[in-house]
Amino acid sequence: MIDRRVTAPQTHDPDDVSSAITGSHAPGRSRDPRVGVAARPHPSRCLEHRAGATVVMYSSDISPRENDMASHSAISPHEAADRLAIRELIDAYAHCADRRDAKGQMALFTSDTRFLVFMDATAAEPTQELHGRVSLAPVFDNLNTYETTTHFNGQSTVSLDGDRATAESYCLAHHLSVDGDGQRSLMIASIRYLDEFVKQDGGWLFAERRLMVDWTETRPSVA
């Protein structure tokens, strides 16, 4: 198995302190209201047709985490290094997905990881739930059904608690398909990842990842 754990960069000068946004956290393994918890069911699901494209939109009643976005203070080099390592872990997942590196992608997770997929982010129960690193192989291999993919990561918020952390990150995932007649179609999924991380042997890994699909759009694609 390839060791894909992302380790925090070494820091030397304790006075080299940068200023950044810091997130609030609860002690132990408790989560904030949005991280690791499915959005509450909502009656609104809109199917819209526009110019040959099909857009599926889901609405959620979860409000932003005020504490994570309002607390600004100086942080230590150690915390800055951990935050950088976690962001690199999130980006490594997208890179491995688009490069079809299933083994590398699996190595980003703990051996007893949990992976949950919510194709409708407002659903109370996941569409798919997997336990253990080995169980992830079929999910990641499924990307081979597409001609190509591009996972474009956006904003993220991270809350640290010693050797554990939680995060919410956004991604626009583009999936290009080509049928037997050469017709191309593009499916775009707006995804939020609700993650739990653990630091093992100096490197950060996914302990749990919840993939929440907020909306999808499918349309013809011209080469």
mmCIF file of N, CA, C and O in Angstrom, residues 99-199:
data_model
loop_
_atom_site.group_PDB
_atom_site.id
_atom_site.type_symbol
_atom_site.label_atom_id
_atom_site.label_comp_id
_atom_site.label_asym_id
_atom_site.label_seq_id
_atom_site.Cartn_x
_atom_site.Cartn_y
_atom_site.Cartn_z
ATOM 1 N N ARG A 99 -6.529 11.473 -11.462
ATOM 2 C CA ARG A 99 -5.446 10.698 -12.062
ATOM 3 C C ARG A 99 -5.750 9.202 -12.054
ATOM 4 O O ARG A 99 -4.914 8.387 -12.457
ATOM 5 N N ARG A 100 -6.922 8.822 -11.538
ATOM 6 C CA ARG A 100 -7.350 7.428 -11.439
ATOM 7 C C ARG A 100 -6.363 6.603 -10.604
ATOM 8 O O ARG A 100 -6.071 5.458 -10.895
ATOM 9 N N ASP A 101 -5.859 7.211 -9.550
ATOM 10 C CA ASP A 101 -4.935 6.551 -8.637
ATOM 11 C C ASP A 101 -5.730 6.051 -7.438
ATOM 12 O O ASP A 101 -5.713 6.653 -6.355
ATOM 13 N N ALA A 102 -6.461 4.941 -7.621
ATOM 14 C CA ALA A 102 -7.336 4.439 -6.566
ATOM 15 C C ALA A 102 -6.546 4.013 -5.330
ATOM 16 O O ALA A 102 -6.965 4.265 -4.195
ATOM 17 N N LYS A 103 -5.399 3.386 -5.538
ATOM 18 C CA LYS A 103 -4.592 2.939 -4.396
ATOM 19 C C LYS A 103 -4.074 4.137 -3.605
ATOM 20 O O LYS A 103 -4.080 4.134 -2.369
ATOM 21 N N GLY A 104 -3.625 5.161 -4.315
ATOM 22 C CA GLY A 104 -3.164 6.359 -3.634
ATOM 23 C C GLY A 104 -4.292 7.048 -2.891
ATOM 24 O O GLY A 104 -4.103 7.570 -1.792
ATOM 25 N N GLN A 105 -5.487 7.033 -3.484
ATOM 26 C CA GLN A 105 -6.645 7.649 -2.860
ATOM 27 C C GLN A 105 -7.032 6.893 -1.582
ATOM 28 O O GLN A 105 -7.315 7.505 -0.545
ATOM 29 N N MET A 106 -7.012 5.583 -1.639
ATOM 30 C CA MET A 106 -7.349 4.768 -0.474
ATOM 31 C C MET A 106 -6.351 4.989 0.660
ATOM 32 O O MET A 106 -6.715 4.960 1.840
ATOM 33 N N ALA A 107 -5.095 5.219 0.316
ATOM 34 C CA ALA A 107 -4.048 5.395 1.322
ATOM 35 C C ALA A 107 -4.193 6.685 2.109
ATOM 36 O O ALA A 107 -3.501 6.877 3.113
ATOM 37 N N LEU A 108 -5.098 7.569 1.689
ATOM 38 C CA LEU A 108 -5.336 8.812 2.409
ATOM 39 C C LEU A 108 -6.260 8.602 3.614
ATOM 40 O O LEU A 108 -6.476 9.525 4.392
ATOM 41 N N PHE A 109 -6.789 7.391 3.765
ATOM 42 C CA PHE A 109 -7.771 7.079 4.797
ATOM 43 C C PHE A 109 -7.193 6.133 5.846
ATOM 44 O O PHE A 109 -6.286 5.362 5.567
ATOM 45 N N THR A 110 -7.753 6.194 7.046
ATOM 46 C CA THR A 110 -7.377 5.242 8.085
ATOM 47 C C THR A 110 -7.902 3.855 7.715
ATOM 48 O O THR A 110 -8.830 3.728 6.909
ATOM 49 N N SER A 111 -7.330 2.832 8.324
ATOM 50 C CA SER A 111 -7.744 1.461 7.999
ATOM 51 C C SER A 111 -9.194 1.203 8.395
ATOM 52 O O SER A 111 -9.878 0.384 7.758
ATOM 53 N N ASP A 112 -9.693 1.898 9.433
ATOM 54 C CA ASP A 112 -11.067 1.690 9.893
ATOM 55 C C ASP A 112 -11.966 2.869 9.516
ATOM 56 O O ASP A 112 -12.940 3.164 10.206
ATOM 57 N N THR A 113 -11.682 3.504 8.432
ATOM 58 C CA THR A 113 -12.411 4.702 8.013
ATOM 59 C C THR A 113 -13.882 4.439 7.737
ATOM 60 O O THR A 113 -14.293 3.281 7.510
ATOM 61 N N ARG A 114 -14.661 5.512 7.727
ATOM 62 C CA ARG A 114 -16.061 5.477 7.294
ATOM 63 C C ARG A 114 -16.218 6.454 6.148
ATOM 64 O O ARG A 114 -15.729 7.583 6.202
ATOM 65 N N PHE A 115 -16.921 6.016 5.084
ATOM 66 C CA PHE A 115 -17.140 6.851 3.896
ATOM 67 C C PHE A 115 -18.622 6.791 3.567
ATOM 68 O O PHE A 115 -19.165 5.719 3.297
ATOM 69 N N LEU A 116 -19.276 7.951 3.603
ATOM 70 C CA LEU A 116 -20.709 8.007 3.367
ATOM 71 C C LEU A 116 -21.009 8.937 2.204
ATOM 72 O O LEU A 116 -20.442 10.030 2.109
ATOM 73 N N VAL A 117 -21.908 8.503 1.328
ATOM 74 C CA VAL A 117 -22.293 9.283 0.155
ATOM 75 C C VAL A 117 -23.765 9.659 0.272
ATOM 76 O O VAL A 117 -24.627 8.792 0.470
ATOM 77 N N PHE A 118 -24.044 10.968 0.171
ATOM 78 C CA PHE A 118 -25.411 11.473 0.148
ATOM 79 C C PHE A 118 -25.640 12.097 -1.229
ATOM 80 O O PHE A 118 -25.239 13.239 -1.471
ATOM 81 N N MET A 119 -26.257 11.350 -2.140
ATOM 82 C CA MET A 119 -26.521 11.894 -3.470
ATOM 83 C C MET A 119 -27.545 13.028 -3.409
ATOM 84 O O MET A 119 -27.620 13.843 -4.311
ATOM 85 N N ASP A 120 -28.343 13.082 -2.346
ATOM 86 C CA ASP A 120 -29.223 14.207 -2.041
ATOM 87 C C ASP A 120 -28.805 14.702 -0.660
ATOM 88 O O ASP A 120 -29.010 14.027 0.355
ATOM 89 N N ALA A 121 -28.201 15.883 -0.609
ATOM 90 C CA ALA A 121 -27.658 16.386 0.648
ATOM 91 C C ALA A 121 -28.718 16.624 1.710
ATOM 92 O O ALA A 121 -28.389 16.732 2.896
ATOM 93 N N THR A 122 -29.989 16.683 1.322
ATOM 94 C CA THR A 122 -31.060 16.912 2.295
ATOM 95 C C THR A 122 -31.599 15.612 2.871
ATOM 96 O O THR A 122 -32.444 15.635 3.765
ATOM 97 N N ALA A 123 -31.143 14.480 2.374
ATOM 98 C CA ALA A 123 -31.650 13.185 2.838
ATOM 99 C C ALA A 123 -31.164 12.893 4.249
ATOM 100 O O ALA A 123 -30.064 13.278 4.652
ATOM 101 N N ALA A 124 -32.001 12.186 5.010
ATOM 102 C CA ALA A 124 -31.636 11.825 6.378
ATOM 103 C C ALA A 124 -30.671 10.651 6.415
ATOM 104 O O ALA A 124 -29.873 10.524 7.344
ATOM 105 N N GLU A 125 -30.731 9.788 5.419
ATOM 106 C CA GLU A 125 -29.880 8.600 5.378
ATOM 107 C C GLU A 125 -28.984 8.635 4.149
ATOM 108 O O GLU A 125 -29.367 9.153 3.093
ATOM 109 N N PRO A 126 -27.770 8.091 4.251
ATOM 110 C CA PRO A 126 -26.850 8.111 3.104
ATOM 111 C C PRO A 126 -27.300 7.174 1.987
ATOM 112 O O PRO A 126 -27.975 6.167 2.231
ATOM 113 N N THR A 127 -26.927 7.523 0.773
ATOM 114 C CA THR A 127 -27.164 6.656 -0.373
ATOM 115 C C THR A 127 -26.278 5.424 -0.292
ATOM 116 O O THR A 127 -26.670 4.321 -0.687
ATOM 117 N N GLN A 128 -25.079 5.619 0.226
ATOM 118 C CA GLN A 128 -24.108 4.535 0.336
ATOM 119 C C GLN A 128 -23.250 4.768 1.568
ATOM 120 O O GLN A 128 -22.867 5.902 1.871
ATOM 121 N N GLU A 129 -22.945 3.695 2.286
ATOM 122 C CA GLU A 129 -22.093 3.798 3.467
ATOM 123 C C GLU A 129 -21.079 2.667 3.433
ATOM 124 O O GLU A 129 -21.451 1.489 3.312
ATOM 125 N N LEU A 130 -19.805 3.021 3.551
ATOM 126 C CA LEU A 130 -18.726 2.037 3.480
ATOM 127 C C LEU A 130 -17.890 2.104 4.749
ATOM 128 O O LEU A 130 -17.706 3.177 5.332
ATOM 129 N N HIS A 131 -17.361 0.958 5.146
ATOM 130 C CA HIS A 131 -16.542 0.870 6.349
ATOM 131 C C HIS A 131 -15.225 0.190 6.001
ATOM 132 O O HIS A 131 -15.213 -0.891 5.396
ATOM 133 N N GLY A 132 -14.125 0.827 6.390
ATOM 134 C CA GLY A 132 -12.811 0.243 6.157
ATOM 135 C C GLY A 132 -12.189 0.708 4.856
ATOM 136 O O GLY A 132 -12.875 0.917 3.848
ATOM 137 N N ARG A 133 -10.881 0.861 4.876
ATOM 138 C CA ARG A 133 -10.152 1.364 3.704
ATOM 139 C C ARG A 133 -10.335 0.474 2.475
ATOM 140 O O ARG A 133 -10.525 0.964 1.354
ATOM 141 N N VAL A 134 -10.315 -0.835 2.680
ATOM 142 C CA VAL A 134 -10.405 -1.769 1.544
ATOM 143 C C VAL A 134 -11.732 -1.614 0.806
ATOM 144 O O VAL A 134 -11.797 -1.781 -0.416
ATOM 145 N N SER A 135 -12.793 -1.278 1.521
ATOM 146 C CA SER A 135 -14.117 -1.174 0.901
ATOM 147 C C SER A 135 -14.230 0.000 -0.059
ATOM 148 O O SER A 135 -15.201 0.101 -0.816
ATOM 149 N N LEU A 136 -13.254 0.915 -0.050
ATOM 150 C CA LEU A 136 -13.320 2.103 -0.899
ATOM 151 C C LEU A 136 -12.963 1.820 -2.357
ATOM 152 O O LEU A 136 -13.299 2.613 -3.233
ATOM 153 N N ALA A 137 -12.281 0.720 -2.614
ATOM 154 C CA ALA A 137 -11.780 0.439 -3.963
ATOM 155 C C ALA A 137 -12.867 0.503 -5.042
ATOM 156 O O ALA A 137 -12.671 1.164 -6.071
ATOM 157 N N PRO A 138 -14.034 -0.150 -4.881
ATOM 158 C CA PRO A 138 -15.051 -0.095 -5.941
ATOM 159 C C PRO A 138 -15.560 1.315 -6.203
ATOM 160 O O PRO A 138 -15.859 1.670 -7.354
ATOM 161 N N VAL A 139 -15.676 2.137 -5.155
ATOM 162 C CA VAL A 139 -16.174 3.506 -5.323
ATOM 163 C C VAL A 139 -15.203 4.324 -6.163
ATOM 164 O O VAL A 139 -15.595 5.026 -7.102
ATOM 165 N N PHE A 140 -13.928 4.233 -5.846
ATOM 166 C CA PHE A 140 -12.931 5.014 -6.576
ATOM 167 C C PHE A 140 -12.735 4.473 -7.988
ATOM 168 O O PHE A 140 -12.513 5.241 -8.926
ATOM 169 N N ASP A 141 -12.833 3.153 -8.159
ATOM 170 C CA ASP A 141 -12.700 2.565 -9.495
ATOM 171 C C ASP A 141 -13.856 2.971 -10.402
ATOM 172 O O ASP A 141 -13.722 2.964 -11.633
ATOM 173 N N ASN A 142 -14.987 3.334 -9.827
ATOM 174 C CA ASN A 142 -16.156 3.719 -10.620
ATOM 175 C C ASN A 142 -15.891 4.952 -11.478
ATOM 176 O O ASN A 142 -16.547 5.162 -12.500
ATOM 177 N N LEU A 143 -14.905 5.762 -11.101
ATOM 178 C CA LEU A 143 -14.577 6.941 -11.899
ATOM 179 C C LEU A 143 -14.088 6.560 -13.293
ATOM 180 O O LEU A 143 -14.106 7.385 -14.214
ATOM 181 N N ASN A 144 -13.649 5.316 -13.466
ATOM 182 C CA ASN A 144 -13.178 4.869 -14.777
ATOM 183 C C ASN A 144 -14.306 4.777 -15.802
ATOM 184 O O ASN A 144 -14.043 4.605 -16.998
ATOM 185 N N THR A 145 -15.563 4.889 -15.358
ATOM 186 C CA THR A 145 -16.678 4.879 -16.303
ATOM 187 C C THR A 145 -16.772 6.196 -17.070
ATOM 188 O O THR A 145 -17.494 6.279 -18.067
ATOM 189 N N TYR A 146 -16.049 7.222 -16.616
ATOM 190 C CA TYR A 146 -16.061 8.523 -17.285
ATOM 191 C C TYR A 146 -14.817 8.674 -18.164
ATOM 192 O O TYR A 146 -13.755 8.119 -17.874
ATOM 193 N N GLU A 147 -14.980 9.452 -19.232
ATOM 194 C CA GLU A 147 -13.851 9.734 -20.118
ATOM 195 C C GLU A 147 -12.758 10.483 -19.356
ATOM 196 O O GLU A 147 -11.571 10.178 -19.474
ATOM 197 N N THR A 148 -13.172 11.460 -18.596
ATOM 198 C CA THR A 148 -12.238 12.206 -17.758
ATOM 199 C C THR A 148 -13.033 12.938 -16.687
ATOM 200 O O THR A 148 -14.248 13.129 -16.806
ATOM 201 N N THR A 149 -12.353 13.346 -15.635
ATOM 202 C CA THR A 149 -12.991 14.115 -14.570
ATOM 203 C C THR A 149 -12.059 15.231 -14.118
ATOM 204 O O THR A 149 -10.836 15.146 -14.278
ATOM 205 N N THR A 150 -12.648 16.274 -13.563
ATOM 206 C CA THR A 150 -11.887 17.362 -12.930
ATOM 207 C C THR A 150 -12.590 17.751 -11.646
ATOM 208 O O THR A 150 -13.734 18.206 -11.668
ATOM 209 N N HIS A 151 -11.911 17.543 -10.522
ATOM 210 C CA HIS A 151 -12.432 17.946 -9.221
ATOM 211 C C HIS A 151 -11.753 19.258 -8.828
ATOM 212 O O HIS A 151 -10.551 19.287 -8.575
ATOM 213 N N PHE A 152 -12.536 20.329 -8.816
ATOM 214 C CA PHE A 152 -11.992 21.655 -8.529
ATOM 215 C C PHE A 152 -12.374 22.046 -7.112
ATOM 216 O O PHE A 152 -13.522 22.381 -6.824
ATOM 217 N N ASN A 153 -11.404 22.002 -6.195
ATOM 218 C CA ASN A 153 -11.678 22.311 -4.799
ATOM 219 C C ASN A 153 -11.797 23.811 -4.574
ATOM 220 O O ASN A 153 -11.037 24.601 -5.129
ATOM 221 N N GLY A 154 -12.751 24.179 -3.726
ATOM 222 C CA GLY A 154 -12.953 25.584 -3.390
ATOM 223 C C GLY A 154 -12.622 25.865 -1.937
ATOM 224 O O GLY A 154 -11.637 25.364 -1.402
ATOM 225 N N GLN A 155 -13.487 26.627 -1.268
ATOM 226 C CA GLN A 155 -13.206 27.064 0.093
ATOM 227 C C GLN A 155 -13.320 25.903 1.077
ATOM 228 O O GLN A 155 -13.988 24.912 0.821
ATOM 229 N N SER A 156 -12.662 26.068 2.218
ATOM 230 C CA SER A 156 -12.731 25.066 3.271
ATOM 231 C C SER A 156 -12.597 25.741 4.626
ATOM 232 O O SER A 156 -11.987 26.805 4.746
ATOM 233 N N THR A 157 -13.195 25.132 5.645
ATOM 234 C CA THR A 157 -13.033 25.583 7.024
ATOM 235 C C THR A 157 -12.580 24.380 7.840
ATOM 236 O O THR A 157 -13.107 23.276 7.684
ATOM 237 N N VAL A 158 -11.609 24.586 8.713
ATOM 238 C CA VAL A 158 -11.009 23.506 9.490
ATOM 239 C C VAL A 158 -11.046 23.866 10.968
ATOM 240 O O VAL A 158 -10.731 24.996 11.351
ATOM 241 N N SER A 159 -11.439 22.913 11.807
ATOM 242 C CA SER A 159 -11.409 23.074 13.255
ATOM 243 C C SER A 159 -10.473 22.022 13.836
ATOM 244 O O SER A 159 -10.671 20.823 13.618
ATOM 245 N N LEU A 160 -9.445 22.469 14.560
ATOM 246 C CA LEU A 160 -8.435 21.577 15.126
ATOM 247 C C LEU A 160 -8.728 21.285 16.589
ATOM 248 O O LEU A 160 -9.181 22.150 17.329
ATOM 249 N N ASP A 161 -8.430 20.053 16.996
ATOM 250 C CA ASP A 161 -8.552 19.652 18.394
ATOM 251 C C ASP A 161 -7.460 18.623 18.688
ATOM 252 O O ASP A 161 -7.700 17.420 18.669
ATOM 253 N N GLY A 162 -6.239 19.108 18.895
ATOM 254 C CA GLY A 162 -5.108 18.218 19.138
ATOM 255 C C GLY A 162 -4.779 17.386 17.908
ATOM 256 O O GLY A 162 -4.527 17.935 16.827
ATOM 257 N N ASP A 163 -4.813 16.062 18.058
ATOM 258 C CA ASP A 163 -4.524 15.156 16.950
ATOM 259 C C ASP A 163 -5.773 14.773 16.179
ATOM 260 O O ASP A 163 -5.761 13.802 15.409
ATOM 261 N N ARG A 164 -6.847 15.538 16.371
ATOM 262 C CA ARG A 164 -8.062 15.319 15.602
ATOM 263 C C ARG A 164 -8.519 16.652 15.025
ATOM 264 O O ARG A 164 -8.188 17.721 15.542
ATOM 265 N N ALA A 165 -9.289 16.580 13.970
ATOM 266 C CA ALA A 165 -9.792 17.793 13.328
ATOM 267 C C ALA A 165 -11.056 17.473 12.549
ATOM 268 O O ALA A 165 -11.318 16.304 12.214
ATOM 269 N N THR A 166 -11.850 18.495 12.284
ATOM 270 C CA THR A 166 -13.021 18.375 11.416
ATOM 271 C C THR A 166 -12.938 19.480 10.376
ATOM 272 O O THR A 166 -12.274 20.503 10.576
ATOM 273 N N ALA A 167 -13.618 19.284 9.260
ATOM 274 C CA ALA A 167 -13.587 20.287 8.199
ATOM 275 C C ALA A 167 -14.812 20.164 7.310
ATOM 276 O O ALA A 167 -15.439 19.106 7.215
ATOM 277 N N GLU A 168 -15.133 21.274 6.678
ATOM 278 C CA GLU A 168 -16.107 21.300 5.590
ATOM 279 C C GLU A 168 -15.415 21.950 4.404
ATOM 280 O O GLU A 168 -14.832 23.026 4.532
ATOM 281 N N SER A 169 -15.452 21.275 3.251
ATOM 282 C CA SER A 169 -14.834 21.833 2.051
ATOM 283 C C SER A 169 -15.783 21.670 0.868
ATOM 284 O O SER A 169 -16.619 20.772 0.846
ATOM 285 N N TYR A 170 -15.616 22.570 -0.104
ATOM 286 C CA TYR A 170 -16.486 22.604 -1.286
ATOM 287 C C TYR A 170 -15.718 22.134 -2.516
ATOM 288 O O TYR A 170 -14.508 22.345 -2.624
ATOM 289 N N CYS A 171 -16.447 21.518 -3.444
ATOM 290 C CA CYS A 171 -15.822 21.028 -4.676
ATOM 291 C C CYS A 171 -16.843 21.053 -5.808
ATOM 292 O O CYS A 171 -18.008 20.698 -5.619
ATOM 293 N N LEU A 172 -16.408 21.490 -6.988
ATOM 294 C CA LEU A 172 -17.185 21.338 -8.216
ATOM 295 C C LEU A 172 -16.540 20.205 -9.011
ATOM 296 O O LEU A 172 -15.423 20.346 -9.508
ATOM 297 N N ALA A 173 -17.248 19.093 -9.110
ATOM 298 C CA ALA A 173 -16.715 17.900 -9.773
ATOM 299 C C ALA A 173 -17.310 17.785 -11.171
ATOM 300 O O ALA A 173 -18.529 17.692 -11.328
ATOM 301 N N HIS A 174 -16.444 17.798 -12.185
ATOM 302 C CA HIS A 174 -16.863 17.719 -13.585
ATOM 303 C C HIS A 174 -16.607 16.300 -14.100
ATOM 304 O O HIS A 174 -15.500 15.773 -13.960
ATOM 305 N N HIS A 175 -17.639 15.683 -14.697
ATOM 306 C CA HIS A 175 -17.549 14.313 -15.193
ATOM 307 C C HIS A 175 -17.937 14.302 -16.674
ATOM 308 O O HIS A 175 -19.090 14.569 -17.016
ATOM 309 N N LEU A 176 -16.972 14.009 -17.528
ATOM 310 C CA LEU A 176 -17.221 13.987 -18.974
ATOM 311 C C LEU A 176 -17.433 12.553 -19.443
ATOM 312 O O LEU A 176 -16.598 11.677 -19.194
ATOM 313 N N SER A 177 -18.574 12.324 -20.124
ATOM 314 C CA SER A 177 -18.895 11.006 -20.670
ATOM 315 C C SER A 177 -18.973 11.081 -22.188
ATOM 316 O O SER A 177 -19.371 12.108 -22.753
ATOM 317 N N VAL A 178 -18.616 9.994 -22.861
ATOM 318 C CA VAL A 178 -18.721 9.880 -24.319
ATOM 319 C C VAL A 178 -19.392 8.545 -24.629
ATOM 320 O O VAL A 178 -18.878 7.489 -24.229
ATOM 321 N N ASP A 179 -20.549 8.586 -25.321
ATOM 322 C CA ASP A 179 -21.253 7.335 -25.609
ATOM 323 C C ASP A 179 -20.706 6.671 -26.864
ATOM 324 O O ASP A 179 -19.740 7.149 -27.475
ATOM 325 N N GLY A 180 -21.316 5.549 -27.252
ATOM 326 C CA GLY A 180 -20.834 4.772 -28.387
ATOM 327 C C GLY A 180 -20.874 5.512 -29.703
ATOM 328 O O GLY A 180 -20.118 5.186 -30.635
ATOM 329 N N ASP A 181 -21.734 6.519 -29.819
ATOM 330 C CA ASP A 181 -21.838 7.317 -31.036
ATOM 331 C C ASP A 181 -20.948 8.557 -30.999
ATOM 332 O O ASP A 181 -21.021 9.398 -31.909
ATOM 333 N N GLY A 182 -20.148 8.665 -29.964
ATOM 334 C CA GLY A 182 -19.257 9.820 -29.856
ATOM 335 C C GLY A 182 -19.902 11.062 -29.275
ATOM 336 O O GLY A 182 -19.280 12.133 -29.262
ATOM 337 N N GLN A 183 -21.148 10.932 -28.799
ATOM 338 C CA GLN A 183 -21.823 12.076 -28.189
ATOM 339 C C GLN A 183 -21.275 12.315 -26.782
ATOM 340 O O GLN A 183 -21.188 11.403 -25.976
ATOM 341 N N ARG A 184 -20.936 13.575 -26.529
ATOM 342 C CA ARG A 184 -20.347 13.945 -25.239
ATOM 343 C C ARG A 184 -21.390 14.594 -24.342
ATOM 344 O O ARG A 184 -22.241 15.353 -24.803
ATOM 345 N N SER A 185 -21.311 14.286 -23.053
ATOM 346 C CA SER A 185 -22.166 14.944 -22.073
ATOM 347 C C SER A 185 -21.337 15.249 -20.836
ATOM 348 O O SER A 185 -20.396 14.518 -20.500
ATOM 349 N N LEU A 186 -21.698 16.346 -20.179
ATOM 350 C CA LEU A 186 -20.957 16.783 -19.001
ATOM 351 C C LEU A 186 -21.900 16.848 -17.808
ATOM 352 O O LEU A 186 -22.936 17.499 -17.855
ATOM 353 N N MET A 187 -21.529 16.131 -16.756
ATOM 354 C CA MET A 187 -22.278 16.192 -15.500
ATOM 355 C C MET A 187 -21.419 16.917 -14.469
ATOM 356 O O MET A 187 -20.275 16.550 -14.229
ATOM 357 N N ILE A 188 -21.977 17.984 -13.906
ATOM 358 C CA ILE A 188 -21.279 18.751 -12.874
ATOM 359 C C ILE A 188 -22.004 18.541 -11.554
ATOM 360 O O ILE A 188 -23.232 18.666 -11.485
ATOM 361 N N ALA A 189 -21.259 18.210 -10.525
ATOM 362 C CA ALA A 189 -21.832 18.007 -9.200
ATOM 363 C C ALA A 189 -21.217 19.006 -8.230
ATOM 364 O O ALA A 189 -19.990 19.132 -8.146
ATOM 365 N N SER A 190 -22.084 19.723 -7.529
ATOM 366 C CA SER A 190 -21.627 20.613 -6.468
ATOM 367 C C SER A 190 -21.600 19.806 -5.171
ATOM 368 O O SER A 190 -22.641 19.366 -4.682
ATOM 369 N N ILE A 191 -20.401 19.632 -4.634
ATOM 370 C CA ILE A 191 -20.200 18.718 -3.506
ATOM 371 C C ILE A 191 -19.690 19.482 -2.285
ATOM 372 O O ILE A 191 -18.871 20.398 -2.415
ATOM 373 N N ARG A 192 -20.190 19.102 -1.118
ATOM 374 C CA ARG A 192 -19.573 19.501 0.146
ATOM 375 C C ARG A 192 -19.045 18.237 0.818
ATOM 376 O O ARG A 192 -19.758 17.235 0.928
ATOM 377 N N TYR A 193 -17.817 18.290 1.263
ATOM 378 C CA TYR A 193 -17.244 17.184 2.020
ATOM 379 C C TYR A 193 -17.244 17.557 3.504
ATOM 380 O O TYR A 193 -16.723 18.607 3.890
ATOM 381 N N LEU A 194 -17.842 16.725 4.333
ATOM 382 C CA LEU A 194 -17.817 16.888 5.780
ATOM 383 C C LEU A 194 -16.865 15.831 6.326
ATOM 384 O O LEU A 194 -17.162 14.635 6.272
ATOM 385 N N ASP A 195 -15.726 16.266 6.826
ATOM 386 C CA ASP A 195 -14.631 15.352 7.143
ATOM 387 C C ASP A 195 -14.265 15.331 8.616
ATOM 388 O O ASP A 195 -14.385 16.337 9.319
ATOM 389 N N GLU A 196 -13.789 14.161 9.056
ATOM 390 C CA GLU A 196 -13.100 14.021 10.329
ATOM 391 C C GLU A 196 -11.699 13.490 10.015
ATOM 392 O O GLU A 196 -11.552 12.574 9.195
ATOM 393 N N PHE A 197 -10.703 14.080 10.650
ATOM 394 C CA PHE A 197 -9.314 13.688 10.419
ATOM 395 C C PHE A 197 -8.681 13.217 11.723
ATOM 396 O O PHE A 197 -9.096 13.613 12.813
ATOM 397 N N VAL A 198 -7.648 12.397 11.593
ATOM 398 C CA VAL A 198 -6.863 11.978 12.739
ATOM 399 C C VAL A 198 -5.389 12.012 12.337
ATOM 400 O O VAL A 198 -5.040 11.716 11.183
ATOM 401 N N LYS A 199 -4.554 12.400 13.275
ATOM 402 C CA LYS A 199 -3.116 12.458 13.030
ATOM 403 C C LYS A 199 -2.487 11.186 13.568
ATOM 404 O O LYS A 199 -2.548 10.904 14.763
#
